[in-house]
mmCIF file of C-alpha atoms in Angstrom:
data_model
loop_
_atom_site.group_PDB
_atom_site.id
_atom_site.type_symbol
_atom_site.label_atom_id
_atom_site.label_comp_id
_atom_site.label_asym_id
_atom_site.label_seq_id
_atom_site.Cartn_x
_atom_site.Cartn_y
_atom_site.Cartn_z
ATOM 1 C CA UNK X 1 52.643 93.171 113.661
ATOM 2 C CA UNK X 2 56.169 93.091 112.051
ATOM 3 C CA UNK X 3 57.537 97.154 110.993
ATOM 4 C CA UNK X 4 56.088 97.696 107.281
ATOM 5 C CA UNK X 5 56.943 100.394 104.978
ATOM 6 C CA UNK X 6 54.748 100.955 101.771
ATOM 7 C CA UNK X 7 53.644 97.315 102.251
ATOM 8 C CA UNK X 8 57.480 96.304 102.457
ATOM 9 C CA UNK X 9 58.329 93.922 105.386
ATOM 10 C CA UNK X 10 61.612 95.438 106.982
ATOM 11 C CA UNK X 11 63.184 92.407 106.979
ATOM 12 C CA UNK X 12 62.657 91.768 102.936
ATOM 13 C CA UNK X 13 64.168 95.517 102.139
ATOM 14 C CA UNK X 14 67.324 94.534 104.443
ATOM 15 C CA UNK X 15 68.058 91.339 102.199
ATOM 16 C CA UNK X 16 67.188 93.148 99.113
ATOM 17 C CA UNK X 17 70.516 95.883 100.245
ATOM 18 C CA UNK X 18 72.730 92.859 101.646
ATOM 19 C CA UNK X 19 72.415 91.376 98.580
ATOM 20 C CA UNK X 20 72.904 94.621 96.514
ATOM 21 C CA UNK X 21 75.649 95.097 98.892
ATOM 22 C CA UNK X 22 77.031 92.103 97.420
ATOM 23 C CA UNK X 23 77.069 92.648 94.202
ATOM 24 C CA UNK X 24 78.738 95.766 94.076
ATOM 25 C CA UNK X 25 81.399 94.330 96.321
ATOM 26 C CA UNK X 26 81.797 91.514 93.873
ATOM 27 C CA UNK X 27 81.606 93.659 90.827
ATOM 28 C CA UNK X 28 84.467 95.699 92.301
ATOM 29 C CA UNK X 29 86.421 92.969 93.607
ATOM 30 C CA UNK X 30 86.469 91.432 89.371
ATOM 31 C CA UNK X 31 87.811 94.503 88.076
ATOM 32 C CA UNK X 32 90.161 95.223 90.624
ATOM 33 C CA UNK X 33 91.853 91.401 90.307
ATOM 34 C CA UNK X 34 91.788 92.788 86.321
ATOM 35 C CA UNK X 35 93.534 95.995 86.946
ATOM 36 C CA UNK X 36 96.107 93.860 89.481
ATOM 37 C CA UNK X 37 96.805 91.137 86.500
ATOM 38 C CA UNK X 38 96.961 93.814 84.094
ATOM 39 C CA UNK X 39 99.758 95.516 86.218
ATOM 40 C CA UNK X 40 101.626 91.869 87.018
ATOM 41 C CA UNK X 41 101.883 91.616 83.556
ATOM 42 C CA UNK X 42 103.333 95.561 82.830
ATOM 43 C CA UNK X 43 105.484 94.884 85.069
ATOM 44 C CA UNK X 44 106.964 91.280 84.549
ATOM 45 C CA UNK X 45 107.637 92.839 80.859
ATOM 46 C CA UNK X 46 109.355 95.775 82.493
ATOM 47 C CA UNK X 47 111.535 93.794 84.398
ATOM 48 C CA UNK X 48 112.228 90.844 81.276
ATOM 49 C CA UNK X 49 113.552 94.147 78.824
ATOM 50 C CA UNK X 50 115.972 95.160 81.417
ATOM 51 C CA UNK X 51 116.760 91.570 81.949
ATOM 52 C CA UNK X 52 117.429 91.572 77.831
ATOM 53 C CA UNK X 53 119.496 94.859 78.414
ATOM 54 C CA UNK X 54 122.088 93.995 80.366
ATOM 55 C CA UNK X 55 122.254 90.231 79.109
ATOM 56 C CA UNK X 56 122.814 92.470 75.778
ATOM 57 C CA UNK X 57 125.327 94.478 77.578
ATOM 58 C CA UNK X 58 126.984 91.794 79.085
ATOM 59 C CA UNK X 59 127.578 90.028 75.682
ATOM 60 C CA UNK X 60 129.479 92.890 74.298
#
């Protein structure tokens, strides 16, 4: 006889929790990736602005 809670097998509950955790981790991973890309693009833009400023000062 298997352990059950309210007609659900414990194995089923554990599998459902694991899939829920997997979905949550996937969402967190995607959000983190988007945030990292945005920060990277912002840093690249700042570097480009600094390079342009230095080139314009050099040309004077």
